[in-house]
């Protein structure tokens, strides 16, 4: 079976968040199992600057929007020899050869032609999928990811000999909803303008393309797969997802321990592991000195690396810090980029507590490793979290996570209590109610254990470090699912009944 993995982000070429990591690591893990999987990505400017060699393998025509565009072929950089992955790039310079990031300009505003940019990307993938791109390799399965690829299953529904389609929801909060005006250039078929199809309150929803038309749907953790059936998490799509619940399942993301392993991490000052855990304190001192914080081995360092958006519970972090700093000597290091209001509040906190708070606004892969290695406690009070990767990275680095019990956080962290501590199964602190008091309570409990019971704290670190969330199990599950989609193609489709409310 041939699988084409369609994505808008791909580490190490272009990454905004966890989608970039998954798009690199899942195909690599599948390649290691001998699966013939390839990736397709837009040829963004920054990608082209980092791709060393490529060849043009096809020219396709996308009328109205772009005319002739090229499909380029290269390989995913840094792939191990036994997991080399072919990468196709959709090269439409008018739409992708720009400064700024995947979805927005350097100034932070979403590109106003995002519907056209990703509509074009989807149309190019459809041509590759039906063998119209004159590329010898034609896929049996298209694995689509999030709204930028949502039109692929929808457009393929018009083709009899289409490949099977799998759609993975990484984050239902981002749906790619566009006005009639903004999708005009795409010439979408009239059938799409029905609520059983892509229409969403008078607009077109790209993510509905994936949710309505794909053969199967996955999300990135079992708990999130249940949560998205509820209005609290589904942003208006719960009816649709409930109707399709027989074809929805959650597969936990994995971690690439070649990149995230303190034992051989060349981005940190002193690599370490359970048997030489004292070296973690060299990294702690390095973190304190890099961020201009007082060098003190005993002061607990709390950390957070995240997109500074509501989802990540940044308000809870700010409120908790305000509260703790009046009574305790702690340090906190935050790395992130995102909304101005959070940046301003964090800057304000730093100006009042310069010896305790350090922040770096921006995206920095190296600092992310330095922080994971040097900190003691990792803060992840996400309001919702489809999977989350940093709690898993943190555990491997012996940096104890404090997380809201939701989505993938609930599926990966075992809460500290007297039983789990005794049984040495605890790996972090979880809190159930998303409010300031619950989070603060969890932080205070963690700091108390850190200060008063160093041996128990060490055991807690070790239990996390021993956890293994590698991609092997999840990628095998995806592999089985590809076969299932292939066998069941068309049998369960179309799936919507006309009385369904979405
Ligand atoms: P999400 O995809 O919702 O942002 P995840 O936890 O799945 O959340 O993945 C976030 C990924 O992005 C992690 O690999 C994290 O280390 C990385 N990351 C987020 N912000 C930054 C930043 N400012 N600098 C470096 N890495 C970052
Ligand atoms: C999304 C989610 C995050 C998940 C990532 C990769 O961005 O917010 O929880 O880990 O995708 O699947």
Short mmCIF file of C-alpha atoms and ligand atoms in Angstrom, two decimals:
data_model
loop_
_atom_site.label_atom_id
_atom_site.label_comp_id
_atom_site.label_asym_id
_atom_site.label_seq_id
_atom_site.Cartn_x
_atom_site.Cartn_y
_atom_site.Cartn_z
CA UNK A 1 0.00 0.00 0.00
CA UNK A 2 1.15 3.49 -0.80
CA UNK A 3 0.32 6.26 1.64
CA UNK A 4 0.53 9.97 1.00
CA UNK A 5 0.73 12.00 4.22
CA UNK A 6 -0.59 15.52 3.60
CA UNK A 7 0.42 18.26 6.02
CA UNK A 8 0.92 22.01 6.33
CA UNK A 9 3.83 21.73 8.84
CA UNK A 10 6.89 19.51 8.87
CA UNK A 11 9.78 19.47 11.32
CA UNK A 12 12.67 20.29 10.78
CA UNK A 13 11.64 22.37 7.77
CA UNK A 14 8.73 24.36 9.12
CA UNK A 15 7.00 24.00 12.47
CA UNK A 16 4.45 26.04 14.40
CA UNK A 17 3.59 23.39 16.99
CA UNK A 18 3.12 19.68 17.53
CA UNK A 19 1.70 19.03 14.04
CA UNK A 20 5.23 19.68 12.70
CA UNK A 21 6.71 17.04 15.02
CA UNK A 22 4.06 14.44 14.25
CA UNK A 23 4.32 14.99 10.49
CA UNK A 24 8.00 14.14 10.66
CA UNK A 25 8.01 11.39 13.24
CA UNK A 26 4.98 9.29 12.30
CA UNK A 27 6.03 8.82 8.64
CA UNK A 28 9.59 8.05 9.76
CA UNK A 29 8.36 5.43 12.23
CA UNK A 30 6.22 3.88 9.49
CA UNK A 31 9.12 3.86 7.05
CA UNK A 32 11.15 1.92 9.64
CA UNK A 33 8.40 -0.72 9.48
CA UNK A 34 8.77 -0.84 5.71
CA UNK A 35 5.60 1.13 4.92
CA UNK A 36 5.72 3.04 1.62
CA UNK A 37 4.67 6.43 2.97
CA UNK A 38 5.52 9.80 1.42
CA UNK A 39 4.77 13.34 2.55
CA UNK A 40 3.32 16.31 0.67
CA UNK A 41 3.82 19.89 1.92
CA UNK A 42 3.51 23.37 0.37
CA UNK A 43 6.85 24.73 -0.90
CA UNK A 44 7.00 27.64 1.56
CA UNK A 45 9.86 30.11 1.15
CA UNK A 46 11.63 28.99 4.33
CA UNK A 47 11.31 25.37 3.27
CA UNK A 48 12.92 26.07 -0.10
CA UNK A 49 15.74 27.89 1.68
CA UNK A 50 16.46 24.75 3.70
CA UNK A 51 15.95 22.05 1.13
CA UNK A 52 19.34 21.26 -0.36
CA UNK A 53 18.43 19.27 -3.46
CA UNK A 54 15.21 18.64 -5.29
CA UNK A 55 13.94 17.80 -8.73
CA UNK A 56 10.84 18.91 -10.58
CA UNK A 57 8.86 15.76 -11.30
CA UNK A 58 5.61 17.11 -12.65
CA UNK A 59 3.78 20.21 -13.78
CA UNK A 60 0.07 20.31 -13.10
CA UNK A 61 -2.55 22.80 -14.03
CA UNK A 62 -4.79 24.36 -11.40
CA UNK A 63 -7.06 26.60 -13.44
CA UNK A 64 -8.08 30.08 -12.24
CA UNK A 65 -6.02 30.10 -9.06
CA UNK A 66 -2.53 29.32 -10.20
CA UNK A 67 -2.31 27.95 -13.73
CA UNK A 68 0.72 25.68 -14.09
CA UNK A 69 2.51 24.73 -10.90
CA UNK A 70 5.34 22.32 -10.24
CA UNK A 71 5.50 19.34 -7.96
CA UNK A 72 9.03 18.97 -6.59
CA UNK A 73 10.56 15.88 -5.08
CA UNK A 74 13.16 15.74 -2.33
CA UNK A 75 13.73 13.80 0.88
CA UNK A 76 12.89 14.72 4.44
CA UNK A 77 16.13 16.10 5.94
CA UNK A 78 17.73 14.23 8.86
CA UNK A 79 15.89 10.98 8.13
CA UNK A 80 17.88 7.97 9.31
CA UNK A 81 19.13 5.75 6.46
CA UNK A 82 16.56 3.05 7.29
CA UNK A 83 13.71 5.56 7.30
CA UNK A 84 14.32 7.90 4.40
CA UNK A 85 11.05 9.58 3.48
CA UNK A 86 10.27 11.05 0.07
CA UNK A 87 8.84 14.55 0.29
CA UNK A 88 6.73 16.21 -2.41
CA UNK A 89 6.49 19.99 -2.43
CA UNK A 90 3.65 21.88 -4.09
CA UNK A 91 5.44 24.83 -5.61
CA UNK A 92 3.06 27.73 -6.19
CA UNK A 93 5.31 30.78 -5.59
CA UNK A 94 2.47 33.32 -5.71
CA UNK A 95 1.01 31.69 -2.60
CA UNK A 96 3.88 30.12 -0.71
CA UNK A 97 7.04 32.05 -1.58
CA UNK A 98 6.51 34.66 1.15
CA UNK A 99 8.08 35.79 4.41
CA UNK A 100 6.11 35.03 7.54
CA UNK A 101 4.89 31.69 8.75
CA UNK A 102 2.58 28.92 7.58
CA UNK A 103 -0.67 30.70 8.30
CA UNK A 104 0.22 34.36 8.87
CA UNK A 105 2.41 37.24 7.82
CA UNK A 106 5.52 38.29 9.74
CA UNK A 107 3.28 40.86 11.46
CA UNK A 108 1.13 38.02 12.85
CA UNK A 109 -2.06 38.56 10.81
CA UNK A 110 -3.53 35.53 9.06
CA UNK A 111 -2.90 35.69 5.31
CA UNK A 112 -6.12 36.97 3.80
CA UNK A 113 -5.91 34.39 1.01
CA UNK A 114 -5.51 31.33 3.26
CA UNK A 115 -8.62 29.74 1.73
CA UNK A 116 -7.05 29.96 -1.71
CA UNK A 117 -3.56 28.94 -0.53
CA UNK A 118 -4.73 25.74 1.14
CA UNK A 119 -7.53 25.17 -1.38
CA UNK A 120 -4.84 25.14 -4.05
CA UNK A 121 -2.70 22.79 -1.95
CA UNK A 122 -5.68 20.41 -1.66
CA UNK A 123 -6.43 20.59 -5.38
CA UNK A 124 -2.83 19.69 -6.20
CA UNK A 125 -3.00 16.72 -3.79
CA UNK A 126 -6.22 15.55 -5.45
CA UNK A 127 -4.47 15.50 -8.83
CA UNK A 128 -1.65 13.45 -7.33
CA UNK A 129 -4.20 11.17 -5.69
CA UNK A 130 -6.08 10.29 -8.85
CA UNK A 131 -2.99 9.85 -10.97
CA UNK A 132 -3.54 13.05 -12.95
CA UNK A 133 -0.20 14.55 -12.00
CA UNK A 134 1.76 12.20 -14.22
CA UNK A 135 3.73 10.86 -11.28
CA UNK A 136 4.35 7.14 -11.36
CA UNK A 137 3.74 6.76 -7.63
CA UNK A 138 -0.02 6.99 -7.02
CA UNK A 139 -1.25 6.56 -3.44
CA UNK A 140 -3.82 4.05 -2.15
CA UNK A 141 -4.43 6.10 0.99
CA UNK A 142 -4.28 9.81 1.68
CA UNK A 143 -3.68 10.65 5.32
CA UNK A 144 -4.89 14.23 5.82
CA UNK A 145 -4.11 16.38 8.84
CA UNK A 146 -6.18 19.27 10.17
CA UNK A 147 -8.16 21.88 8.25
CA UNK A 148 -5.50 22.86 5.65
CA UNK A 149 -5.99 19.42 4.05
CA UNK A 150 -9.75 19.18 4.69
CA UNK A 151 -10.84 19.78 1.10
CA UNK A 152 -8.95 16.70 -0.10
CA UNK A 153 -11.50 14.06 1.04
CA UNK A 154 -14.35 16.35 -0.07
CA UNK A 155 -12.97 16.89 -3.57
CA UNK A 156 -12.00 13.24 -3.93
CA UNK A 157 -15.59 12.20 -3.28
CA UNK A 158 -16.31 13.07 -6.94
CA UNK A 159 -13.81 10.51 -8.17
CA UNK A 160 -14.77 6.89 -8.52
CA UNK A 161 -11.27 5.51 -8.36
CA UNK A 162 -10.15 7.59 -5.47
CA UNK A 163 -7.72 6.45 -2.80
CA UNK A 164 -9.10 5.82 0.69
CA UNK A 165 -8.89 8.78 3.06
CA UNK A 166 -8.01 9.11 6.72
CA UNK A 167 -8.38 12.47 8.45
CA UNK A 168 -6.56 13.24 11.70
CA UNK A 169 -7.79 16.01 13.98
CA UNK A 170 -4.87 17.58 15.79
CA UNK A 171 -6.88 20.50 17.10
CA UNK A 172 -10.59 21.07 16.57
CA UNK A 173 -10.32 24.67 17.68
CA UNK A 174 -8.85 25.54 14.28
CA UNK A 175 -11.42 24.80 11.60
CA UNK A 176 -10.51 26.85 8.52
CA UNK A 177 -13.86 28.63 8.21
CA UNK A 178 -14.00 31.05 5.27
CA UNK A 179 -16.58 33.41 3.82
CA UNK A 180 -18.21 32.91 0.43
CA UNK A 181 -16.13 35.81 -0.87
CA UNK A 182 -12.81 34.28 0.20
CA UNK A 183 -13.47 30.88 -1.38
CA UNK A 184 -14.84 32.31 -4.63
CA UNK A 185 -11.64 31.71 -6.58
CA UNK A 186 -11.69 28.01 -5.70
CA UNK A 187 -14.75 27.25 -7.81
CA UNK A 188 -16.09 24.79 -5.25
CA UNK A 189 -19.02 22.64 -6.39
CA UNK A 190 -22.50 23.81 -5.34
CA UNK A 191 -23.03 20.54 -3.46
CA UNK A 192 -20.59 21.77 -0.84
CA UNK A 193 -22.95 24.58 0.18
CA UNK A 194 -25.19 22.33 2.26
CA UNK A 195 -25.00 21.84 6.00
CA UNK A 196 -24.59 18.09 5.42
CA UNK A 197 -21.47 19.02 3.46
CA UNK A 198 -19.10 21.95 4.06
CA UNK A 199 -21.48 24.80 4.80
CA UNK A 200 -21.11 26.21 8.30
CA UNK A 201 -23.37 29.11 9.25
CA UNK A 202 -23.20 30.63 5.78
CA UNK A 203 -19.47 29.99 5.39
CA UNK A 204 -17.35 27.13 4.12
CA UNK A 205 -15.58 25.00 6.72
CA UNK A 206 -12.47 23.22 5.47
CA UNK A 207 -12.32 20.90 8.46
CA UNK A 208 -15.83 19.65 7.65
CA UNK A 209 -14.38 18.38 4.38
CA UNK A 210 -12.30 15.95 6.41
CA UNK A 211 -14.95 15.16 9.00
CA UNK A 212 -17.80 14.56 6.56
CA UNK A 213 -16.07 12.88 3.63
CA UNK A 214 -13.10 10.91 4.90
CA UNK A 215 -13.39 7.14 5.32
CA UNK A 216 -12.10 7.28 8.87
CA UNK A 217 -11.22 9.93 11.45
CA UNK A 218 -8.60 9.85 14.18
CA UNK A 219 -7.60 12.29 16.87
CA UNK A 220 -4.32 12.35 18.71
CA UNK A 221 -5.33 10.80 22.04
CA UNK A 222 -8.09 8.46 23.26
CA UNK A 223 -9.46 10.97 25.78
CA UNK A 224 -9.68 13.76 23.20
CA UNK A 225 -11.56 11.34 20.91
CA UNK A 226 -14.26 11.20 23.61
CA UNK A 227 -14.12 14.89 24.44
CA UNK A 228 -14.79 16.04 20.89
CA UNK A 229 -18.22 14.45 21.04
CA UNK A 230 -19.15 17.11 23.61
CA UNK A 231 -20.14 20.69 22.83
CA UNK A 232 -17.54 22.00 25.29
CA UNK A 233 -14.73 20.78 23.04
CA UNK A 234 -16.23 20.53 19.57
CA UNK A 235 -16.92 24.18 18.71
CA UNK A 236 -20.22 23.39 17.05
CA UNK A 237 -19.15 20.15 15.34
CA UNK A 238 -20.31 17.73 18.06
CA UNK A 239 -23.41 16.68 16.09
CA UNK A 240 -21.33 15.76 13.09
CA UNK A 241 -18.76 13.93 15.19
CA UNK A 242 -21.43 12.07 17.14
CA UNK A 243 -22.92 10.92 13.83
CA UNK A 244 -19.52 9.62 12.83
CA UNK A 245 -18.48 8.28 16.22
CA UNK A 246 -18.35 4.74 14.80
CA UNK A 247 -15.48 5.88 12.62
CA UNK A 248 -13.58 8.01 15.13
CA UNK A 249 -10.79 6.82 17.36
CA UNK A 250 -7.92 8.31 19.33
CA UNK A 251 -4.32 7.25 18.78
CA UNK A 252 -1.81 8.78 21.14
CA UNK A 253 1.07 10.66 19.54
CA UNK A 254 4.57 9.46 20.27
CA UNK A 255 7.93 11.02 21.01
CA UNK A 256 11.02 10.81 18.85
CA UNK A 257 13.61 9.86 21.46
CA UNK A 258 16.42 10.39 18.95
CA UNK A 259 15.63 14.11 19.25
CA UNK A 260 14.35 14.23 22.84
CA UNK A 261 16.64 12.19 25.05
CA UNK A 262 18.78 13.82 27.77
CA UNK A 263 21.27 10.94 27.55
CA UNK A 264 22.47 12.02 24.12
CA UNK A 265 21.05 15.49 23.58
CA UNK A 266 23.79 17.54 21.93
CA UNK A 267 21.80 20.76 22.47
CA UNK A 268 22.22 20.71 26.26
CA UNK A 269 25.25 21.51 28.41
CA UNK A 270 25.62 18.14 30.14
CA UNK A 271 23.83 15.05 28.85
CA UNK A 272 22.44 12.93 31.69
CA UNK A 273 20.33 9.94 32.55
CA UNK A 274 18.95 8.17 35.62
CA UNK A 275 22.35 6.77 36.54
CA UNK A 276 24.03 10.20 36.49
CA UNK A 277 21.11 12.41 37.45
CA UNK A 278 23.37 14.86 39.30
CA UNK A 279 24.41 16.16 35.87
CA UNK A 280 20.90 17.58 35.51
CA UNK A 281 22.05 20.26 37.97
CA UNK A 282 24.78 21.38 35.56
CA UNK A 283 21.95 22.02 33.11
CA UNK A 284 20.00 23.80 35.82
CA UNK A 285 22.90 26.17 36.42
CA UNK A 286 23.28 26.63 32.68
CA UNK A 287 19.60 27.52 32.37
CA UNK A 288 19.84 30.01 35.23
CA UNK A 289 22.90 31.67 33.76
CA UNK A 290 21.50 31.76 30.20
CA UNK A 291 18.38 33.50 31.50
CA UNK A 292 20.17 35.78 33.98
CA UNK A 293 18.59 34.19 37.04
CA UNK A 294 20.45 33.82 40.37
CA UNK A 295 22.43 30.58 40.46
CA UNK A 296 20.81 28.50 43.12
CA UNK A 297 20.54 24.74 43.02
CA UNK A 298 17.79 24.55 45.63
CA UNK A 299 15.33 27.07 44.17
CA UNK A 300 12.79 25.13 42.10
CA UNK A 301 12.59 26.19 38.47
CA UNK A 302 9.15 26.03 36.90
CA UNK A 303 8.99 26.13 33.12
CA UNK A 304 6.65 26.44 30.18
CA UNK A 305 7.30 26.27 26.43
CA UNK A 306 4.18 27.02 24.44
CA UNK A 307 2.23 28.98 21.93
CA UNK A 308 0.95 31.87 24.06
CA UNK A 309 -2.73 31.35 23.34
CA UNK A 310 -5.82 30.75 25.47
CA UNK A 311 -5.72 26.97 24.91
CA UNK A 312 -2.49 26.69 26.88
CA UNK A 313 -3.92 28.23 30.08
CA UNK A 314 -1.40 31.09 30.11
CA UNK A 315 -3.72 33.14 32.36
CA UNK A 316 -3.62 30.39 34.96
CA UNK A 317 0.17 30.43 34.87
CA UNK A 318 0.29 34.21 35.30
CA UNK A 319 -2.21 34.15 38.20
CA UNK A 320 -0.42 31.27 39.91
CA UNK A 321 2.94 33.03 39.66
CA UNK A 322 1.47 36.26 41.10
CA UNK A 323 0.27 34.25 44.04
CA UNK A 324 3.33 32.11 44.72
CA UNK A 325 5.91 34.84 44.28
CA UNK A 326 4.63 36.86 47.25
CA UNK A 327 5.39 33.98 49.59
CA UNK A 328 8.01 31.69 48.05
CA UNK A 329 11.38 31.81 46.36
CA UNK A 330 10.85 30.08 43.05
CA UNK A 331 12.06 30.73 39.53
CA UNK A 332 10.08 30.45 36.34
CA UNK A 333 11.30 30.34 32.74
CA UNK A 334 8.86 30.81 29.89
CA UNK A 335 9.57 30.37 26.18
CA UNK A 336 6.81 31.20 23.74
CA UNK A 337 5.28 33.37 21.11
CA UNK A 338 1.72 34.38 20.55
CA UNK A 339 -0.84 36.87 21.76
CA UNK A 340 0.21 40.37 22.83
CA UNK A 341 -1.95 40.40 25.97
CA UNK A 342 -0.06 37.42 27.40
CA UNK A 343 3.32 38.82 26.41
CA UNK A 344 2.47 42.12 28.14
CA UNK A 345 1.32 40.37 31.33
CA UNK A 346 4.45 38.21 31.42
CA UNK A 347 6.73 41.23 30.80
CA UNK A 348 4.97 43.00 33.64
CA UNK A 349 5.61 40.08 35.98
CA UNK A 350 9.25 39.92 34.96
CA UNK A 351 9.75 43.64 35.58
CA UNK A 352 8.45 43.20 39.14
CA UNK A 353 10.33 39.97 39.85
CA UNK A 354 13.51 40.12 37.74
CA UNK A 355 15.27 37.55 39.94
CA UNK A 356 12.48 35.06 39.62
CA UNK A 357 10.92 35.36 36.20
CA UNK A 358 12.67 34.96 32.87
CA UNK A 359 10.96 34.99 29.51
CA UNK A 360 12.04 34.61 25.92
CA UNK A 361 9.50 35.66 23.36
CA UNK A 362 10.06 33.87 20.08
CA UNK A 363 10.53 30.41 18.72
CA UNK A 364 13.79 28.68 19.62
CA UNK A 365 14.30 24.94 19.26
CA UNK A 366 17.63 24.92 21.15
CA UNK A 367 16.27 26.85 24.12
CA UNK A 368 13.38 24.40 24.29
CA UNK A 369 15.91 21.61 24.99
CA UNK A 370 17.93 23.76 27.41
CA UNK A 371 14.76 24.50 29.40
CA UNK A 372 13.53 20.89 29.48
CA UNK A 373 16.96 19.81 30.75
CA UNK A 374 17.42 22.53 33.36
CA UNK A 375 13.96 22.97 34.89
CA UNK A 376 12.48 21.01 37.80
CA UNK A 377 8.77 21.36 37.13
CA UNK A 378 6.87 21.78 33.85
CA UNK A 379 3.58 23.73 33.76
CA UNK A 380 0.87 22.64 31.32
CA UNK A 381 -2.51 23.86 32.58
CA UNK A 382 -4.08 23.64 29.11
CA UNK A 383 -7.82 24.28 28.99
CA UNK A 384 -7.96 21.47 26.45
CA UNK A 385 -5.07 19.52 24.94
CA UNK A 386 -5.64 17.09 22.05
CA UNK A 387 -2.39 15.32 22.87
CA UNK A 388 0.45 17.60 23.96
CA UNK A 389 4.08 16.71 23.49
CA UNK A 390 5.91 18.74 26.13
CA UNK A 391 4.55 16.75 29.06
CA UNK A 392 6.10 13.66 27.45
CA UNK A 393 9.39 15.43 26.69
CA UNK A 394 9.41 16.71 30.29
CA UNK A 395 9.01 13.27 31.78
CA UNK A 396 11.98 11.97 29.81
CA UNK A 397 14.05 14.92 31.06
CA UNK A 398 13.10 14.35 34.71
CA UNK A 399 11.17 17.61 34.75
CA UNK A 400 7.99 16.83 36.64
CA UNK A 401 4.84 17.95 34.77
CA UNK A 402 1.80 19.61 36.33
CA UNK A 403 -1.12 19.23 33.95
CA UNK A 404 -4.85 19.76 33.66
CA UNK A 405 -6.58 16.36 33.45
CA UNK A 406 -7.75 16.64 29.84
CA UNK A 407 -7.08 15.08 26.43
CA UNK A 408 -3.62 13.61 25.96
CA UNK A 409 -2.48 15.04 29.29
CA UNK A 410 -4.96 12.76 31.06
CA UNK A 411 -3.73 9.82 28.98
CA UNK A 412 -0.04 10.29 29.75
CA UNK A 413 0.40 11.50 33.35
CA UNK A 414 -0.18 9.44 36.50
CA UNK A 415 -1.12 11.76 39.36
CA UNK A 416 0.90 11.90 42.56
CA UNK A 417 -0.93 10.56 45.62
CA UNK A 418 0.19 8.48 48.54
CA UNK A 419 -0.55 5.21 46.70
CA UNK A 420 1.08 6.10 43.41
CA UNK A 421 4.08 7.54 45.19
CA UNK A 422 4.49 4.38 47.21
CA UNK A 423 4.01 2.20 44.13
CA UNK A 424 6.41 4.43 42.19
CA UNK A 425 3.89 4.82 39.38
CA UNK A 426 3.30 8.57 39.82
CA UNK A 427 4.80 10.70 37.03
CA UNK A 428 3.36 14.17 37.71
CA UNK A 429 0.55 16.26 39.14
CA UNK A 430 -2.86 16.44 37.53
CA UNK A 431 -5.74 18.71 38.54
CA UNK A 432 -9.34 18.25 37.47
CA UNK A 433 -11.04 21.63 37.63
CA UNK A 434 -9.66 24.26 35.34
CA UNK A 435 -9.44 27.18 37.77
CA UNK A 436 -6.74 29.17 39.55
CA UNK A 437 -7.18 27.45 42.91
CA UNK A 438 -6.84 23.89 41.61
CA UNK A 439 -3.74 24.73 39.61
CA UNK A 440 -2.18 26.65 42.48
CA UNK A 441 -2.90 23.79 44.84
CA UNK A 442 -1.10 21.36 42.52
CA UNK A 443 1.89 23.69 42.18
CA UNK A 444 2.15 24.17 45.93
CA UNK A 445 1.96 20.42 46.51
CA UNK A 446 4.73 19.83 44.01
CA UNK A 447 6.97 22.49 45.52
CA UNK A 448 6.44 21.07 48.96
CA UNK A 449 7.43 17.56 47.88
CA UNK A 450 10.43 19.02 46.02
CA UNK A 451 11.62 20.89 49.12
CA UNK A 452 10.78 18.43 51.86
CA UNK A 453 11.27 14.96 50.34
CA UNK A 454 14.20 14.97 47.95
CA UNK A 455 14.28 11.16 47.76
CA UNK A 456 10.59 10.89 46.86
CA UNK A 457 11.05 13.69 44.36
CA UNK A 458 13.87 11.80 42.73
CA UNK A 459 11.70 8.69 42.48
CA UNK A 460 9.01 10.80 40.83
CA UNK A 461 11.53 12.08 38.31
CA UNK A 462 12.78 8.54 37.64
CA UNK A 463 9.28 7.13 37.10
CA UNK A 464 8.73 9.76 34.41
CA UNK A 465 12.15 9.18 32.87
CA UNK A 466 11.43 5.45 32.56
CA UNK A 467 8.18 6.00 30.65
CA UNK A 468 8.34 5.14 27.00
CA UNK A 469 6.05 6.92 24.58
CA UNK A 470 7.95 6.05 21.43
CA UNK A 471 6.16 5.91 18.09
CA UNK A 472 6.34 2.17 17.63
CA UNK A 473 2.95 1.23 19.04
CA UNK A 474 1.03 4.20 17.61
CA UNK A 475 2.58 3.90 14.16
CA UNK A 476 1.62 0.21 14.03
CA UNK A 477 -1.93 1.18 14.90
CA UNK A 478 -1.94 3.72 12.04
CA UNK A 479 -0.60 1.04 9.74
CA UNK A 480 -3.47 -1.29 10.62
CA UNK A 481 -5.91 1.55 10.20
CA UNK A 482 -4.60 2.30 6.69
CA UNK A 483 -5.38 -1.29 5.75
CA UNK A 484 -8.82 -1.00 7.33
CA UNK A 485 -9.59 2.23 5.43
CA UNK A 486 -8.43 0.64 2.23
CA UNK A 487 -10.65 -2.43 2.74
CA UNK A 488 -13.67 -0.45 3.88
CA UNK A 489 -13.39 2.33 1.33
CA UNK A 490 -16.81 3.51 0.17
CA UNK A 491 -18.62 1.03 2.39
CA UNK A 492 -19.42 3.51 5.09
CA UNK A 493 -19.74 6.55 2.92
CA UNK A 494 -21.56 8.92 2.50
CA UNK A 495 -22.28 8.98 6.18
CA UNK A 496 -24.53 11.87 6.91
CA UNK A 497 -28.22 11.64 7.41
CA UNK A 498 -30.21 14.66 6.39
CA UNK A 499 -31.70 15.21 9.85
CA UNK A 500 -28.34 15.66 11.47
CA UNK A 501 -27.67 19.05 12.97
CA UNK A 502 -24.25 20.51 12.53
P1 LIG B 1 0.69 22.56 20.14
O1 LIG B 1 0.87 21.76 18.92
O2 LIG B 1 -0.73 22.75 20.55
O3 LIG B 1 1.42 23.84 20.11
P2 LIG B 1 2.25 20.43 21.43
O4 LIG B 1 2.60 20.21 22.87
O5 LIG B 1 1.69 19.29 20.70
O6 LIG B 1 1.31 21.71 21.38
O7 LIG B 1 3.55 20.80 20.61
C1 LIG B 1 4.24 21.99 20.72
C2 LIG B 1 5.60 21.80 20.12
O8 LIG B 1 6.12 23.07 19.76
C3 LIG B 1 6.59 21.20 21.08
O9 LIG B 1 7.55 20.48 20.34
C4 LIG B 1 7.21 22.44 21.73
O10 LIG B 1 8.47 22.20 22.27
C5 LIG B 1 7.27 23.36 20.54
N1 LIG B 1 7.24 24.80 20.85
C6 LIG B 1 6.17 25.56 21.15
N2 LIG B 1 6.54 26.84 21.30
C7 LIG B 1 7.86 26.89 21.11
C8 LIG B 1 8.84 27.94 21.13
N3 LIG B 1 8.49 29.20 21.39
N4 LIG B 1 10.12 27.62 20.86
C9 LIG B 1 10.47 26.34 20.61
N5 LIG B 1 9.61 25.31 20.57
C10 LIG B 1 8.32 25.58 20.81
C1 LIG B 2 -2.15 20.20 18.13
C2 LIG B 2 -2.57 20.05 19.57
C3 LIG B 2 -1.60 19.30 20.42
C4 LIG B 2 -1.06 18.08 19.70
C5 LIG B 2 -0.49 18.49 18.36
C6 LIG B 2 0.08 17.32 17.56
O1 LIG B 2 -1.49 21.35 17.84
O2 LIG B 2 -2.87 21.31 20.16
O3 LIG B 2 -2.21 18.90 21.64
O4 LIG B 2 -0.06 17.45 20.49
O5 LIG B 2 -1.48 19.08 17.58
O6 LIG B 2 -0.89 16.34 17.32
#
